[in-house]
PDB file of C-alpha atoms and ligand atoms in Angstrom:
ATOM      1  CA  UNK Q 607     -28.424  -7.916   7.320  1.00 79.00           C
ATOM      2  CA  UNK Q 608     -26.884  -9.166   3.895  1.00 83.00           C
ATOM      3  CA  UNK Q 609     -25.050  -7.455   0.974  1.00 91.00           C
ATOM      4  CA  UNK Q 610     -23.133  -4.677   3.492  1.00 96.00           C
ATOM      5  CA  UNK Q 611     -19.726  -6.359   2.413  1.00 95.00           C
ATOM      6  CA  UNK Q 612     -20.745  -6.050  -1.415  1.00 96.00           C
ATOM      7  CA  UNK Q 613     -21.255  -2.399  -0.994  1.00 96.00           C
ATOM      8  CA  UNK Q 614     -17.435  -2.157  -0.147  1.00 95.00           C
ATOM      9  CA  UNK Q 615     -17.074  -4.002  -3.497  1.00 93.00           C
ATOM     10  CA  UNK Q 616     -13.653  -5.535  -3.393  1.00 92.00           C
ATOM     11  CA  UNK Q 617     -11.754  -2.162  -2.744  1.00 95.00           C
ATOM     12  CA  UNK Q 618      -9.626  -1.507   0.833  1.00 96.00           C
ATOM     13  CA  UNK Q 619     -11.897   0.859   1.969  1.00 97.00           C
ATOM     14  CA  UNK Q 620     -14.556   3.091   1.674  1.00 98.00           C
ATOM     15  CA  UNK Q 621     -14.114   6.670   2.333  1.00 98.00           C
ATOM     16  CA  UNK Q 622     -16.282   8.515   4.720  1.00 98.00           C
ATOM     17  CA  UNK Q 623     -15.067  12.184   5.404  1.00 98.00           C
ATOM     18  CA  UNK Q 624     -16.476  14.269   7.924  1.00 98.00           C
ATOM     19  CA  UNK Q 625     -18.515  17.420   7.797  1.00 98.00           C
ATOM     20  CA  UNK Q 626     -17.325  17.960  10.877  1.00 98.00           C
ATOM     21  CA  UNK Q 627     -13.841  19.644   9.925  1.00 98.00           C
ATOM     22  CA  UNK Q 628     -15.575  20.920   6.130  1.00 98.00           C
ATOM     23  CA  UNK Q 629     -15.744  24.882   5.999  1.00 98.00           C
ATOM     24  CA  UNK Q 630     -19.212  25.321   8.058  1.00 97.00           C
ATOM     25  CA  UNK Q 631     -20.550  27.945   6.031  1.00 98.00           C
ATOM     26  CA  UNK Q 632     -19.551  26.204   2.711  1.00 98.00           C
ATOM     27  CA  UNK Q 633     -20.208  22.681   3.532  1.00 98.00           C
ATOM     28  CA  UNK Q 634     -21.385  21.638   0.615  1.00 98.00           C
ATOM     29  CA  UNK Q 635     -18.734  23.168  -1.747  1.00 98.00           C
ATOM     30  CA  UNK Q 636     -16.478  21.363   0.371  1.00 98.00           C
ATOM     31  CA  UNK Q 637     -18.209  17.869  -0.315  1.00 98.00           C
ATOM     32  CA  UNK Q 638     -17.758  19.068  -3.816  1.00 98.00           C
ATOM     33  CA  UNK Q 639     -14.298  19.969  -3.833  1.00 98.00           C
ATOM     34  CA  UNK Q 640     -13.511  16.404  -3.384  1.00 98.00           C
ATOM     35  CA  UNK Q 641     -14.641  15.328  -6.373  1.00 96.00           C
ATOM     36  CA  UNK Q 642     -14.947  11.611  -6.606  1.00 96.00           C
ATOM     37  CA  UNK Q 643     -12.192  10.831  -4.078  1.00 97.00           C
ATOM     38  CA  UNK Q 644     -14.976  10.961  -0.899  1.00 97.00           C
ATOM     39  CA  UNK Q 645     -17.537   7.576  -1.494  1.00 98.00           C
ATOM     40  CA  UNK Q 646     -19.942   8.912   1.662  1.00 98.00           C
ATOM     41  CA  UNK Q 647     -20.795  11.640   3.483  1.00 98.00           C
ATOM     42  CA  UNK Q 648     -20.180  11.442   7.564  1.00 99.00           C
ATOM     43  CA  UNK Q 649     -22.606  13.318   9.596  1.00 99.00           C
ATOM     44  CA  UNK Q 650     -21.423  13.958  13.042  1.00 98.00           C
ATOM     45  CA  UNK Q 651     -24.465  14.709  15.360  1.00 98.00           C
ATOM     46  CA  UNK Q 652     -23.093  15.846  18.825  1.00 98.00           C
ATOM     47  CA  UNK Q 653     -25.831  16.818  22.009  1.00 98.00           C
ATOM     48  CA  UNK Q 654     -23.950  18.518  24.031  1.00 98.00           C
ATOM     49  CA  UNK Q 655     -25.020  16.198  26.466  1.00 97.00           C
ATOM     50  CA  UNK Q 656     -23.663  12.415  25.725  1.00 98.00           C
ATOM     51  CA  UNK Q 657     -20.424  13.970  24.122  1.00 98.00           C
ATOM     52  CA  UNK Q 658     -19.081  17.833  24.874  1.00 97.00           C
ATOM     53  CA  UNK Q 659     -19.930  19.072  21.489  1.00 98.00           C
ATOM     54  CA  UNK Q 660     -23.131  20.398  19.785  1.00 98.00           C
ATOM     55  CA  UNK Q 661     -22.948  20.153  16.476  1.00 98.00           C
ATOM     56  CA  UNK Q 662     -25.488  19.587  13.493  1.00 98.00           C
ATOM     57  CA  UNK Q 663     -29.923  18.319  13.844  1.00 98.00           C
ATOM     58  CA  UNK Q 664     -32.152  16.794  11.357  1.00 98.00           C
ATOM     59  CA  UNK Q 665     -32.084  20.062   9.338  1.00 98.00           C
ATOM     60  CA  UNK Q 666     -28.604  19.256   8.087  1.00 98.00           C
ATOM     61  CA  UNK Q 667     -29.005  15.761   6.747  1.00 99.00           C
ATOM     62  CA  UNK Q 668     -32.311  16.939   4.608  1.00 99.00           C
ATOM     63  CA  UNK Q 669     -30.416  19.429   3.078  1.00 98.00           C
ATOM     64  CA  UNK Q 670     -27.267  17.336   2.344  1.00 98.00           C
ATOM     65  CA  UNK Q 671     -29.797  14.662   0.703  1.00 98.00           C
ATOM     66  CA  UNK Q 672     -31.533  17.551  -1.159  1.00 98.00           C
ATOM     67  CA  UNK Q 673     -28.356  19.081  -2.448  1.00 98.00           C
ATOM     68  CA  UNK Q 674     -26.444  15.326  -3.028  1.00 98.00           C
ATOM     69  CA  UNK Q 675     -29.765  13.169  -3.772  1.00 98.00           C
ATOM     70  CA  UNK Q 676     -26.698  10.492  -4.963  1.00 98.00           C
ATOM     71  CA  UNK Q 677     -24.666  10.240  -1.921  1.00 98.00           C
ATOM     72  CA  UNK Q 678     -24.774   7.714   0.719  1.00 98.00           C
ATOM     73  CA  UNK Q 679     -25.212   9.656   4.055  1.00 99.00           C
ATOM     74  CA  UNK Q 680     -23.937   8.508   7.271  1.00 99.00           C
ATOM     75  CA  UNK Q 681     -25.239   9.391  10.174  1.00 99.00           C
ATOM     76  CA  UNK Q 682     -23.545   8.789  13.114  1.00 99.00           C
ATOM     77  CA  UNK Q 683     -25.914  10.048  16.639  1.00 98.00           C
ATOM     78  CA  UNK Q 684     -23.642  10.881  19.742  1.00 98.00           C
ATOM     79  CA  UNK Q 685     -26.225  11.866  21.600  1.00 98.00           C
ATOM     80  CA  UNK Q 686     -28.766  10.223  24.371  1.00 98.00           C
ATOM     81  CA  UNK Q 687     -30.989   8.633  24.546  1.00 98.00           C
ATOM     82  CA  UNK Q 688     -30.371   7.914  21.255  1.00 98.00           C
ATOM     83  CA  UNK Q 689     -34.118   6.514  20.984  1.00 98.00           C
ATOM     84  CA  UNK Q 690     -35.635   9.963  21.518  1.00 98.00           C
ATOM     85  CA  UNK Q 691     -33.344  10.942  18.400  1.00 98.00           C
ATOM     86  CA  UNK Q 692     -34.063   8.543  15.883  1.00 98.00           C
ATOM     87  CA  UNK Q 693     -37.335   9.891  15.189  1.00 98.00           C
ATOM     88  CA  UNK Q 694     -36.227  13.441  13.964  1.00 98.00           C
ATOM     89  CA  UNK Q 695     -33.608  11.478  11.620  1.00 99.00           C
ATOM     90  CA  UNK Q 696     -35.175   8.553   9.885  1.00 98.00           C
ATOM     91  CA  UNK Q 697     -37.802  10.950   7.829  1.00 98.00           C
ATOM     92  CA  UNK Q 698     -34.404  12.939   6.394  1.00 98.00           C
ATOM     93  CA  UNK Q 699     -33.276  10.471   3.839  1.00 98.00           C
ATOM     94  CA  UNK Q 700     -30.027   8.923   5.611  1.00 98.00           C
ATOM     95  CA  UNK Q 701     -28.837   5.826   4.330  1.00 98.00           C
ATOM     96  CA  UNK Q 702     -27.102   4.574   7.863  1.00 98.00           C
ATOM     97  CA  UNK Q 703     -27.975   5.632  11.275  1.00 99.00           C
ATOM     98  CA  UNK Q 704     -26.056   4.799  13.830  1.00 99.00           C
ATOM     99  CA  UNK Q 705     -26.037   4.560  17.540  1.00 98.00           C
ATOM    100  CA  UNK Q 706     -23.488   4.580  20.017  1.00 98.00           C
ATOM    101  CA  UNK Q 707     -24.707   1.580  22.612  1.00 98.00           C
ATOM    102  CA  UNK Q 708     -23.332   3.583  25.312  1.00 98.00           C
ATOM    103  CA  UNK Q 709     -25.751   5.593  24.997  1.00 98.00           C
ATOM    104  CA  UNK Q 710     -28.796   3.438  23.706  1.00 96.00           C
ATOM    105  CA  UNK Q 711     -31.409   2.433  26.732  1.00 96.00           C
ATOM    106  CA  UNK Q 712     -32.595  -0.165  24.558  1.00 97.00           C
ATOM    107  CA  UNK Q 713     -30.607  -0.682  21.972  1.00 98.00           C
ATOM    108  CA  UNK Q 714     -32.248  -3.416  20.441  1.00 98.00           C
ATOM    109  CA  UNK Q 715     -35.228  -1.989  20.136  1.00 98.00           C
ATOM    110  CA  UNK Q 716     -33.462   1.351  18.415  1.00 98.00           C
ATOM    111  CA  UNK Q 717     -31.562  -1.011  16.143  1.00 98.00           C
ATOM    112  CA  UNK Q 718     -35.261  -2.706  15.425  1.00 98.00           C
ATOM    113  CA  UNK Q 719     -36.962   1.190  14.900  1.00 98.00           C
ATOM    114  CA  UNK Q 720     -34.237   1.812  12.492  1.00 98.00           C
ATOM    115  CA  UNK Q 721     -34.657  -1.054  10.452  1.00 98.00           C
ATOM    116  CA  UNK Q 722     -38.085  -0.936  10.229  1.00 98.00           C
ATOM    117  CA  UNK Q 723     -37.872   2.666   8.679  1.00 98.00           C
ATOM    118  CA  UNK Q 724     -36.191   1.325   5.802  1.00 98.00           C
ATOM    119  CA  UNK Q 725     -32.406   2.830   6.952  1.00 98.00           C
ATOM    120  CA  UNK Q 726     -29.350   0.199   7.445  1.00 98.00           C
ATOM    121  CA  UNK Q 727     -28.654   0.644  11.634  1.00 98.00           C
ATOM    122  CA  UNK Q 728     -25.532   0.747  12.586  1.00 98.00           C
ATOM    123  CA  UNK Q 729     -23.745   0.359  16.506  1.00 98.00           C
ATOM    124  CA  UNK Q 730     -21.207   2.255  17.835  1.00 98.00           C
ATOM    125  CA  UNK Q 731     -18.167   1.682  20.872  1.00 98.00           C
ATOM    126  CA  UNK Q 732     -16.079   3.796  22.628  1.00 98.00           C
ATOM    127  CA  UNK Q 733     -12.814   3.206  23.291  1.00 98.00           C
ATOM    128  CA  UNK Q 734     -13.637   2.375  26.571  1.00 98.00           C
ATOM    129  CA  UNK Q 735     -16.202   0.068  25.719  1.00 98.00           C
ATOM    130  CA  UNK Q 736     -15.364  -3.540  24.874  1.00 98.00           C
ATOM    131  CA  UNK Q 737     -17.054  -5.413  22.156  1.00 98.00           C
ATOM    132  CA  UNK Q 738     -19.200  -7.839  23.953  1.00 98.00           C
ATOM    133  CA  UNK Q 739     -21.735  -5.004  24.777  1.00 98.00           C
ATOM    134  CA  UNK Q 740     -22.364  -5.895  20.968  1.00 98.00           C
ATOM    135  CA  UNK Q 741     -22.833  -9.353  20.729  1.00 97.00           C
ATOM    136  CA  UNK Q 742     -26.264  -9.319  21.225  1.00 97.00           C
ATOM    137  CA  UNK Q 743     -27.316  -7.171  18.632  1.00 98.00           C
ATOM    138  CA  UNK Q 744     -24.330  -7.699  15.596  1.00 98.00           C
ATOM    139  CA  UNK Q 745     -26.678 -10.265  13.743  1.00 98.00           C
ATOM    140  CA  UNK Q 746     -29.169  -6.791  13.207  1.00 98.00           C
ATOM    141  CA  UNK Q 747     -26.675  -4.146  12.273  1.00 98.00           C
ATOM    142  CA  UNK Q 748     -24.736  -3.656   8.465  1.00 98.00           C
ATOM    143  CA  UNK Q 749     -22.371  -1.570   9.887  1.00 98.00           C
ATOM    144  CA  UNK Q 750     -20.869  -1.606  13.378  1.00 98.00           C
ATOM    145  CA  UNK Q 751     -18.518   1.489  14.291  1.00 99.00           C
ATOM    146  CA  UNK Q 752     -15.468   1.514  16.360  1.00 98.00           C
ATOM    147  CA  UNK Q 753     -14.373   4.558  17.829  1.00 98.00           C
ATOM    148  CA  UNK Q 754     -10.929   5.157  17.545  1.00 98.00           C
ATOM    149  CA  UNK Q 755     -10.975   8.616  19.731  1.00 98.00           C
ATOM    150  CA  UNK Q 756     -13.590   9.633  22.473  1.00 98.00           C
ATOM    151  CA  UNK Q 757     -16.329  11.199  20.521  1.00 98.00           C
ATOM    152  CA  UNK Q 758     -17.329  14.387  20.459  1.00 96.00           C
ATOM    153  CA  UNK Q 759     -14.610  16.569  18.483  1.00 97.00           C
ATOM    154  CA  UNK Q 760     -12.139  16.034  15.241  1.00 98.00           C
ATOM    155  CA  UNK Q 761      -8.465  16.496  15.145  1.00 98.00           C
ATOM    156  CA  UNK Q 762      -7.628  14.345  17.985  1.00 98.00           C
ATOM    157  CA  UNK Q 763      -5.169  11.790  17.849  1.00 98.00           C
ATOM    158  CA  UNK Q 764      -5.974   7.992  17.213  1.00 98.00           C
ATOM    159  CA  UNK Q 765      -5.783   5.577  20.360  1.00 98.00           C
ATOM    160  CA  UNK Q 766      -4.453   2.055  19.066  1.00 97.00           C
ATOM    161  CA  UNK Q 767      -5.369   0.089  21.816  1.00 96.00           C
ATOM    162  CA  UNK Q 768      -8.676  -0.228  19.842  1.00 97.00           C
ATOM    163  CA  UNK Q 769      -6.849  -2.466  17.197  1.00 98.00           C
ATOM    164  CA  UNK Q 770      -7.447  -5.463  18.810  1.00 98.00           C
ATOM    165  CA  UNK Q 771     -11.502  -4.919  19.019  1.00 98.00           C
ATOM    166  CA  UNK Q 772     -11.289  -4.503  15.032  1.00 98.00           C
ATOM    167  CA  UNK Q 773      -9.150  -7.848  14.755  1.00 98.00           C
ATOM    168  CA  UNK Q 774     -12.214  -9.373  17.051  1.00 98.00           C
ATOM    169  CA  UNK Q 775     -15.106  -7.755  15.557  1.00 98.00           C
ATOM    170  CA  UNK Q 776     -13.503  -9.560  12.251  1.00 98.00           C
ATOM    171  CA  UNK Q 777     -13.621 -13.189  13.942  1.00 98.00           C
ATOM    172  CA  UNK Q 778     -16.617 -12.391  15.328  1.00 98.00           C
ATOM    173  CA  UNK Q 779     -18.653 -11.649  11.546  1.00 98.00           C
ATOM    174  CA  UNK Q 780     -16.566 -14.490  10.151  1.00 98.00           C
ATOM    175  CA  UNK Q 781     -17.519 -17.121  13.156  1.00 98.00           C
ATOM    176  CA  UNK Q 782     -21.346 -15.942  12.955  1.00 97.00           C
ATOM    177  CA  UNK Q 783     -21.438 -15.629   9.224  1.00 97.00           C
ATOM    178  CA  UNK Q 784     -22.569 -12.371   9.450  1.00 98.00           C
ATOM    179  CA  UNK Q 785     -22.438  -9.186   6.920  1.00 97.00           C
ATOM    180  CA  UNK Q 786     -21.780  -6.115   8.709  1.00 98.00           C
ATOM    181  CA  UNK Q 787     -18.869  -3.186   7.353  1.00 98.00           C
ATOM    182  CA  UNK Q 788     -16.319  -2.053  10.486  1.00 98.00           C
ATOM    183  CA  UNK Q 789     -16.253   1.774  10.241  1.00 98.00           C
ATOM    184  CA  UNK Q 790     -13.172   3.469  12.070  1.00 98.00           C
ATOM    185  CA  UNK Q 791     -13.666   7.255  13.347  1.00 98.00           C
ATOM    186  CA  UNK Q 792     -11.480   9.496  14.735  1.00 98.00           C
ATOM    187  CA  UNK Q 793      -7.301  10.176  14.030  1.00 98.00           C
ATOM    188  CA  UNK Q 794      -7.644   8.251  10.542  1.00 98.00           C
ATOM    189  CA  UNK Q 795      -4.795   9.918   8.099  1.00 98.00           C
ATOM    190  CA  UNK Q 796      -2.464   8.725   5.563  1.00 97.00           C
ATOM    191  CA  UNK Q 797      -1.028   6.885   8.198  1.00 97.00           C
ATOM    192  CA  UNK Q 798      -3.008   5.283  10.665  1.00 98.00           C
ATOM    193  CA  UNK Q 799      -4.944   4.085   7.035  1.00 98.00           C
ATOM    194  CA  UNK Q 800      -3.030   1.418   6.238  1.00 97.00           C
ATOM    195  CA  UNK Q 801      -2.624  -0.280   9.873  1.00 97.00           C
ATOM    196  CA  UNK Q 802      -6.865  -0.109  10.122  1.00 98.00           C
ATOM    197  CA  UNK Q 803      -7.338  -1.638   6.238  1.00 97.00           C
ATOM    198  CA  UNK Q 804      -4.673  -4.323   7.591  1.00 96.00           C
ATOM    199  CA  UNK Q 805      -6.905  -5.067  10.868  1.00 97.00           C
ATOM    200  CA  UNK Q 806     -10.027  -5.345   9.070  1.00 97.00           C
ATOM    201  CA  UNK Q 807     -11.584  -1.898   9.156  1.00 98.00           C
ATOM    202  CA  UNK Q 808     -13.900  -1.403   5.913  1.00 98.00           C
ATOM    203  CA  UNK Q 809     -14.478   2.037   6.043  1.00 98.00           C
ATOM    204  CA  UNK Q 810     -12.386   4.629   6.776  1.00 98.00           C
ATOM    205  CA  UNK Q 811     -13.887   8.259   8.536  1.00 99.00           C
ATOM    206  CA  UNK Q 812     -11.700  11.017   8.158  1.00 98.00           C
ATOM    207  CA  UNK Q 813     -12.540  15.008   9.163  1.00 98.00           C
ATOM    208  CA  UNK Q 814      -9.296  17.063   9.853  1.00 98.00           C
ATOM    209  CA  UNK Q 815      -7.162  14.709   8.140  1.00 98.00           C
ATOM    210  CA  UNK Q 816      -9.387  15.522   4.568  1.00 98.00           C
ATOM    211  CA  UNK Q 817     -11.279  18.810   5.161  1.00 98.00           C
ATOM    212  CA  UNK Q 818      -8.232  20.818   6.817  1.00 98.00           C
ATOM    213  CA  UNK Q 819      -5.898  19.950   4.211  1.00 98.00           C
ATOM    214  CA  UNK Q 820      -4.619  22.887   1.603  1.00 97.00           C
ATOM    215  CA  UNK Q 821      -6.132  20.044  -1.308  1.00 98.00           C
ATOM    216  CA  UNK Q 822      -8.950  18.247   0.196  1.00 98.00           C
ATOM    217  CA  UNK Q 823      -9.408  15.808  -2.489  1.00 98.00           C
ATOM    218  CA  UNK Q 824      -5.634  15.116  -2.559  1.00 98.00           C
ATOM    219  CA  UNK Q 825      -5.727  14.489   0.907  1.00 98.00           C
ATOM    220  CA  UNK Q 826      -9.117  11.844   0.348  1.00 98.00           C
ATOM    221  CA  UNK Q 827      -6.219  10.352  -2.599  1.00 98.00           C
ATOM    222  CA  UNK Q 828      -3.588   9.751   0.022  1.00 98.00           C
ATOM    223  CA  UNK Q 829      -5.404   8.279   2.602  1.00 98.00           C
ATOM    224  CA  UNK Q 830      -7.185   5.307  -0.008  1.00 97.00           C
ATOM    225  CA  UNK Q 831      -3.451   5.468  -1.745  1.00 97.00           C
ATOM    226  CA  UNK Q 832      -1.881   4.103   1.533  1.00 96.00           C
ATOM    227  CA  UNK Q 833      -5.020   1.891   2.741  1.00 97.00           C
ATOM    228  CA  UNK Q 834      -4.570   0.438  -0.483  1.00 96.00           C
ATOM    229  CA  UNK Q 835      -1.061  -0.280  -0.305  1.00 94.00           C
ATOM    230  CA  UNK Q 836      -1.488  -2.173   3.081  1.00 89.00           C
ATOM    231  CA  UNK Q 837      -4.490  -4.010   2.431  1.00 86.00           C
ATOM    232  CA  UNK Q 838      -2.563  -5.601  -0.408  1.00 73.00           C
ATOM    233  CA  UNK Q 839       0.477  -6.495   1.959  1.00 61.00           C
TER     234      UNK Q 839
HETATM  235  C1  LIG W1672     -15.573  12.453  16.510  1.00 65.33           C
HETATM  236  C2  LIG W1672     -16.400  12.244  15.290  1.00 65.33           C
HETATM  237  C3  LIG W1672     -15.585  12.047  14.092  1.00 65.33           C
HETATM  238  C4  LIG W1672     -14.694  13.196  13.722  1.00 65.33           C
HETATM  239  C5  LIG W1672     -13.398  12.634  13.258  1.00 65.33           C
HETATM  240  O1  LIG W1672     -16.382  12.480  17.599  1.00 65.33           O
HETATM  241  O2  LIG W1672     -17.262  11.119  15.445  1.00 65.33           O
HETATM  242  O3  LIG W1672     -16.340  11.627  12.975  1.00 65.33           O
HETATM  243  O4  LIG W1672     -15.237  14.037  12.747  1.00 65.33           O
HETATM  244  O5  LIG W1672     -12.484  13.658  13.108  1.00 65.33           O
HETATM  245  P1  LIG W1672     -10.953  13.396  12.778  1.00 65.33           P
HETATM  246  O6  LIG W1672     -10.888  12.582  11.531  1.00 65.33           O
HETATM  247  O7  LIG W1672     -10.397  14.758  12.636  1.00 65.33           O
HETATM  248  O8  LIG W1672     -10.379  12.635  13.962  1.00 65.33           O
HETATM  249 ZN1  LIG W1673     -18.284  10.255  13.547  1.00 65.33          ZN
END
C-alpha cells in the first residue's frame, strides 16, 4: 500500500478514540463533544466469542458514516472467523478494516477481500502474539495494529512488554520500504502517549482515557499535547 504515512502528515500522532467508553446512548454527541481534537473514529466490534465482549454490528458503522459522512472510520473486528465478518462491514462505508490474525483462517485472503472492496486492511496482534505471524502479509496492509491490552474491554491497563514489537514493526517497514501506520490500542493516556510516539506508534487509540473524562476534548488535547512533546525529544 502507499501514501498511509502521508495521511499522518508530519504530526506525532493521529488520534483515534473509542466508541467503546463514549456515552452508549449518546454516541454521537460524544464524537461531537470533541470537537476537532479526535482525527478518527475507533469502532470496537467484539463477538462474544474471539474476545469476552459483545459489543457493536454493521448497523453501527452505517450510521456513524451517515451521521459523520467526513470522518475516517476505523474498524477494528475482534471477532472469528474474521472472514465470515468482513462481508457485513465492507458495504458500511469504513475507511480501515482490520483483522486480528489470531483470529483470521486465512488471513491473506481476508487482507486480499478487503482490498479489493476498495477499504485500506489493516492486521492486528495480541500481546501474546509476536510479530512474525505478520511478515507475510505487511507488504498488503496500510495499517498494522498492536495491541497493547488483551482485547475485548476498555479501561485496562497498558502492558509494555509490547514496546519492543513497535520498535520492530518500525525496522521492519523501514528494511522492506513499506508504508503501513502502527496503531496502539488499549491503556493509551496522557502518559503512556509519549513513550508509544517515541517507539514509533503513529496512531494513538484511546476509549476511557478520552470518553470517561469530565472534558472529553480536553482529555483528546492532553494526550496529542504529551505525544507531541516526546516525539520531538
Ligand atoms: C479493547 C479495544 C480498545 C478499547 C481501548 O479491546 O480494542 O479499542 O476501546 O480502551 P482503553 O483506551 O480504555 O484502554
Ligand atoms: Zn480497538
Amino acid at each position: 500500500m502507499s501514501g498511509m504515512l502521508d495521511i499522518k502528515g508530519g504530526r506525532a500522532c493521529i488520534l483515534a478514540p473509542s466508541i467503546l467508553s463514549a456515552d452508549t446512548l449518546a454516541i454521537g454527541e460524544s464524537i461531537r463533544s470533541l470537537g476537532s481534537e479526535g482525527d478518527w473514529i475507533h469502532v470496537d466490534v467484539a463477538d462474544g466469542h474471539f474476545v469476552p465482549n459483545l459489543t457493536f454490528g454493521p448497523m453501527m458503522v452505517s450510521a456513524l458514516r451517515r451521521g459523520f459522512p467526513d470522518a475516517f472510520i476505523d474498524v477494528h473486528l475482534m471477532v472469528t472467523p474474521a472472514e465470515d465478518f468482513i462481508g457485513m462491514f465492507m458495504p458500511t462505508g469504513p475507511d480501515i478494516i482490520t483483522v486480528q490474525v489470531e483470529a483470521a483462517r486465512h488471513v491473506h485472503r481476508t487482507l486480499q477481500a478487503i482490498r479489493d472492496a476498495g477499504i485500506i486492511p489493516g492486521v492486528s496482534i495480541n500481546p501474546g502474539t509476536p510479530v512474525c505471524m505478520l511478515e507475510p502479509v505487511l507488504h498488503m496492509v496500510g495499517l498494522v495494529l498492536v495491541m497493547t491490552v488483551n482485547p475485548g474491554f476498555g479501561g485496562q491497563k497498558f502492558i509494555p512488554e509490547v514496546l519492543s514489537k513497535i520498535k520492530r514493526l518500525v525496522r521492519e517497514r523501514a528494511v522492506q520500504s513499506l508504508d503501513f501506520l502502527i496503531e496502539c490500542d488499549g491503556g493509551v493516556n496522557s502518559e503512556t502517549a509519549g513513550v508509544l510516539v517515541n517507539a514509533g506508534c503513529d496512531v494513538l487509540v484511546a476509549g476511557s482515557a478520552v470518553y470517561d473524562s469530565d472534558d472529553p476534548a480536553r482529555a483528546a488535547r492532553e494526550i496529542r499535547r504529551n505525544a507531541e512533546l516526546e516525539w520531538r525529544v
